[in-house]
């Protein structure tokens, strides 16, 4: 639907994993209406859990802030139009093994 219109804000993922996230978001937007943020998030999260192992978290919306701790190499924040998507694998490990991105604010439509 909106393929090619994604703008990556922050990421530490490998390029192939980033592309998977963008492709899944595009697929989710083909299946669900843009107003169905929870269903879009559920779809992306479940697909990443299946492909890359459990523990993924996904937040989708037009206006949110966040502060998360994530596994190294497992974080992406991107926008498709006015919809922002935050996808990360959570971690409770010591900070030496994790990264933190603070207060990412989605674009408000």
Coordinates of C-alpha atoms in Angstrom, one line a residue:
X1 CA 0.0 0.0 0.0
X2 CA 2.5 2.6 1.1
X3 CA 5.6 0.7 -0.1
X4 CA 8.6 3.0 -0.5
X5 CA 7.3 5.7 1.7
X6 CA 8.8 4.6 5.0
X7 CA 11.2 6.9 6.7
X8 CA 13.5 5.4 9.3
X9 CA 14.1 7.6 12.3
X10 CA 16.3 5.4 14.5
X11 CA 17.6 1.8 14.2
X12 CA 20.4 -0.5 15.1
X13 CA 19.1 -3.5 13.1
X14 CA 20.9 -5.2 10.3
X15 CA 19.7 -4.1 6.9
X16 CA 17.8 -7.4 6.2
X17 CA 15.9 -7.2 9.5
X18 CA 15.0 -3.5 8.8
X19 CA 13.7 -4.5 5.4
X20 CA 11.6 -7.3 7.0
X21 CA 10.1 -4.7 9.4
X22 CA 9.2 -2.3 6.5
X23 CA 7.8 -5.1 4.4
X24 CA 5.6 -6.4 7.3
X25 CA 4.4 -2.9 8.0
X26 CA 3.4 -2.5 4.3
X27 CA 1.7 -5.9 4.4
X28 CA -0.2 -5.0 7.6
X29 CA -1.4 -1.8 6.0
X30 CA -2.7 -3.8 3.0
X31 CA -4.7 -6.0 5.5
X32 CA -5.8 -3.5 8.1
X33 CA -7.1 0.1 8.0
X34 CA -4.6 2.7 9.2
X35 CA -6.9 3.4 12.1
X36 CA -6.5 -0.2 13.4
X37 CA -3.2 0.5 15.2
X38 CA -3.5 -2.4 17.6
X39 CA -4.1 -4.9 14.9
X40 CA -1.2 -3.6 12.9
X41 CA 1.1 -3.8 16.0
X42 CA -0.1 -7.4 16.7
X43 CA 0.5 -8.5 13.2
X44 CA 4.1 -7.1 13.1
X45 CA 4.9 -8.4 16.6
X46 CA 3.7 -11.9 15.9
X47 CA 5.6 -12.2 12.6
X48 CA 8.8 -11.0 14.3
X49 CA 8.3 -13.4 17.2
X50 CA 7.9 -16.3 14.6
X51 CA 10.9 -15.2 12.5
X52 CA 13.4 -13.9 15.1
X53 CA 12.3 -15.6 18.3
X54 CA 9.9 -14.4 21.1
X55 CA 10.1 -11.2 23.1
X56 CA 9.4 -8.6 20.4
X57 CA 7.3 -5.5 21.3
X58 CA 5.5 -3.3 18.7
X59 CA 3.9 0.1 19.3
X60 CA 1.9 1.7 16.5
X61 CA 0.2 5.1 16.5
X62 CA 0.3 8.8 15.5
X63 CA 1.1 10.3 18.9
X64 CA 3.2 8.5 21.5
X65 CA 6.4 8.8 23.5
X66 CA 8.6 6.0 24.6
X67 CA 11.7 5.1 26.6
X68 CA 12.7 1.4 26.2
X69 CA 15.5 -0.9 26.9
X70 CA 16.2 -3.3 24.0
X71 CA 18.6 -6.0 22.9
X72 CA 21.4 -4.8 20.8
X73 CA 20.6 -5.0 17.1
X74 CA 16.8 -5.3 17.8
X75 CA 15.4 -1.8 17.5
X76 CA 13.7 0.2 14.8
X77 CA 11.5 3.3 14.8
X78 CA 10.0 4.4 11.5
X79 CA 7.1 6.3 10.0
X80 CA 4.8 5.6 7.1
X81 CA 2.9 8.7 6.4
X82 CA 1.6 9.9 9.7
X83 CA 1.7 6.4 11.3
X84 CA 4.8 5.7 13.5
X85 CA 6.0 2.2 14.3
X86 CA 8.3 1.3 17.1
X87 CA 9.5 -2.4 17.0
X88 CA 12.1 -3.8 19.5
X89 CA 13.0 -6.9 21.4
X90 CA 12.8 -6.1 25.1
X91 CA 15.7 -6.8 27.5
X92 CA 16.2 -6.7 31.2
X93 CA 19.9 -7.5 30.8
X94 CA 22.6 -5.1 32.2
X95 CA 23.0 -1.9 30.2
X96 CA 26.3 -3.1 28.8
X97 CA 24.4 -5.5 26.6
X98 CA 21.5 -3.3 25.7
X99 CA 20.8 0.0 24.2
X100 CA 18.3 2.7 25.1
X101 CA 16.5 5.2 22.9
X102 CA 14.7 7.9 24.8
X103 CA 11.5 9.8 24.2
X104 CA 10.8 9.0 20.6
X105 CA 7.8 11.0 19.6
X106 CA 5.5 10.0 16.8
X107 CA 4.3 12.5 14.2
X108 CA 0.8 13.7 15.1
X109 CA -1.5 13.6 12.1

